[in-house]
Short mmCIF file of C-alpha atoms in Angstrom, two decimals:
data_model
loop_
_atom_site.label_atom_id
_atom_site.label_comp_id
_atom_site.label_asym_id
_atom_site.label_seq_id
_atom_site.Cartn_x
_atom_site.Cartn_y
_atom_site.Cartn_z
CA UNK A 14 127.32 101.21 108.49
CA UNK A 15 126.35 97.66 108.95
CA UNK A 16 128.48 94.99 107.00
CA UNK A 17 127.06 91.72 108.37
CA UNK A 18 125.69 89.31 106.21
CA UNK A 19 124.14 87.93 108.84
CA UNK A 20 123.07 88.50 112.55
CA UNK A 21 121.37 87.21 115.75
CA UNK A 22 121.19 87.65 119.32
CA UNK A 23 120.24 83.63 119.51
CA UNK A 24 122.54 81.04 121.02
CA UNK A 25 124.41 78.81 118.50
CA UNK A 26 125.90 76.36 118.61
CA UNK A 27 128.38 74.21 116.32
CA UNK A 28 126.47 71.47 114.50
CA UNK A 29 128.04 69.52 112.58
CA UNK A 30 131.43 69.72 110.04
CA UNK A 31 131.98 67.43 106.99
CA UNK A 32 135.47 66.82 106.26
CA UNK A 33 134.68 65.19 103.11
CA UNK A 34 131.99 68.50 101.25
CA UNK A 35 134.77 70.84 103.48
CA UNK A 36 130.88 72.29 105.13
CA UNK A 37 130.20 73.76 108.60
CA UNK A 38 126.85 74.19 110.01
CA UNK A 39 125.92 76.13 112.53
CA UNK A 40 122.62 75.96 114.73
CA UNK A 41 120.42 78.06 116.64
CA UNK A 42 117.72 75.36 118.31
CA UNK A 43 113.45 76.28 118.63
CA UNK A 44 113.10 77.40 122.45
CA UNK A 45 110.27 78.52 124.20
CA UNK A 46 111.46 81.97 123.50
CA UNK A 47 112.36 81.28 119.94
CA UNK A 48 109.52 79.28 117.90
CA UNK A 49 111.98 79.02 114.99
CA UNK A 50 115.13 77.04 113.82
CA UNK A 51 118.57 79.22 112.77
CA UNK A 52 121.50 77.08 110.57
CA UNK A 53 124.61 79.04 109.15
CA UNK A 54 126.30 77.04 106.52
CA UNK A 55 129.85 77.65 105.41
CA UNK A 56 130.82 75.98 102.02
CA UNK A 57 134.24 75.39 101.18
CA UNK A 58 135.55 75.53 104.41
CA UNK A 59 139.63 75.50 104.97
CA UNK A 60 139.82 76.97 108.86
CA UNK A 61 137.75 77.81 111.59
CA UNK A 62 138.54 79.27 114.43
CA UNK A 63 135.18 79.09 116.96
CA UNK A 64 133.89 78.24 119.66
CA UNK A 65 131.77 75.31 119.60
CA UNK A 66 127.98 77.24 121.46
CA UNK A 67 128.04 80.48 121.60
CA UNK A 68 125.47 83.75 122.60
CA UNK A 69 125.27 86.05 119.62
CA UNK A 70 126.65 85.57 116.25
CA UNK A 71 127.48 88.59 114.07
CA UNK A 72 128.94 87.40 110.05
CA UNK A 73 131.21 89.68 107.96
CA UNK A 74 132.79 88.84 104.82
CA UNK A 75 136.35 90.38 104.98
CA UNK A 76 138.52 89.21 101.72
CA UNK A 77 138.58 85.29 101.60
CA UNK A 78 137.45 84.46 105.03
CA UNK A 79 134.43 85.63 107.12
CA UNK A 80 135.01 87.16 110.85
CA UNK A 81 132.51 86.17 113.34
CA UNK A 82 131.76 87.66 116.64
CA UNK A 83 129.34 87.64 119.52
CA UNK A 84 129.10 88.08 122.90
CA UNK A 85 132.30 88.15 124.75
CA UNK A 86 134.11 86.04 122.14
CA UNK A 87 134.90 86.57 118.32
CA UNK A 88 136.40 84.44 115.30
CA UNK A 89 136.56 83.57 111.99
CA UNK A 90 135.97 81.23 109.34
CA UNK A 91 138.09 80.84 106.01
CA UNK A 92 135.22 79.54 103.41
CA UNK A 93 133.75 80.15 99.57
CA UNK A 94 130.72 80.82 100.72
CA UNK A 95 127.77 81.54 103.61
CA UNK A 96 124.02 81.06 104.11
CA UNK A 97 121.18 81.16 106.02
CA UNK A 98 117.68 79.71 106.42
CA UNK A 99 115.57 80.30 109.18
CA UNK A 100 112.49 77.57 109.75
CA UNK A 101 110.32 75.43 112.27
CA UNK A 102 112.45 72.70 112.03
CA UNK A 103 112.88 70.70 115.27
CA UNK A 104 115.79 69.74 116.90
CA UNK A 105 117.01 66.34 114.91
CA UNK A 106 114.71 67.88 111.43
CA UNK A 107 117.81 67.63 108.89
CA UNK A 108 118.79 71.01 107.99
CA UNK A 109 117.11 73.16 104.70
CA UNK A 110 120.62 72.78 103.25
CA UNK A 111 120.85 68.76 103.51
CA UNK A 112 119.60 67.90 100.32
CA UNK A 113 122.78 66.87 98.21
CA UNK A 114 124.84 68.95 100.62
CA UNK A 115 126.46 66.41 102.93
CA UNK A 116 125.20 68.20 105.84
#
């Protein structure tokens, strides 16, 4: 049975953190391979534990914090909340989340 409340093969990397709205984005960037954009943002962040770019990304919610994984590396994030939105933004395009989000 498949938990993840989100998952992708893609390369990610870590985008951008704001101390002050306590958010972490996460970004998969439009390749030649990939015509679309990927950001993860955690709300309500308190830890993190992550690399900063990454191959794979696999999100589970377990109790208050969510476990991440991909290829050959694995950790977690301690947030309210998770999301996704997949687009054709380009590289600098401000994420789907940045209006009123800080991000």
């Amino acid at each position: 049975m498949n938990n993840a409340e989100f998952e992708s093969e893609r390369h990610f990397q870590m985008w951008k953190y704001s101390v002050g709205h306590a958010q972490l984005l996460l970004r998969s960037v439009r390749s030649d391979g990939h015509p679309t954009r990927i950001d993860v943002l955690f709300v309500g962040v308190r830890r993190l534990d992550l690399p900063t770019s990454f191959d794979g990304l696999r999100v589970e919610r377990v109790g208050g914090r969510f476990r991440l994984d991909g290829r050959d590396w694995a950790g977690s994030v301690e947030a309210l909340n998770m999301a996704y939105a997949e687009d054709e933004g380009e590289y600098f395009d401000p994420s789907p989340f940045a209006e009123g989000s800080g991000i």
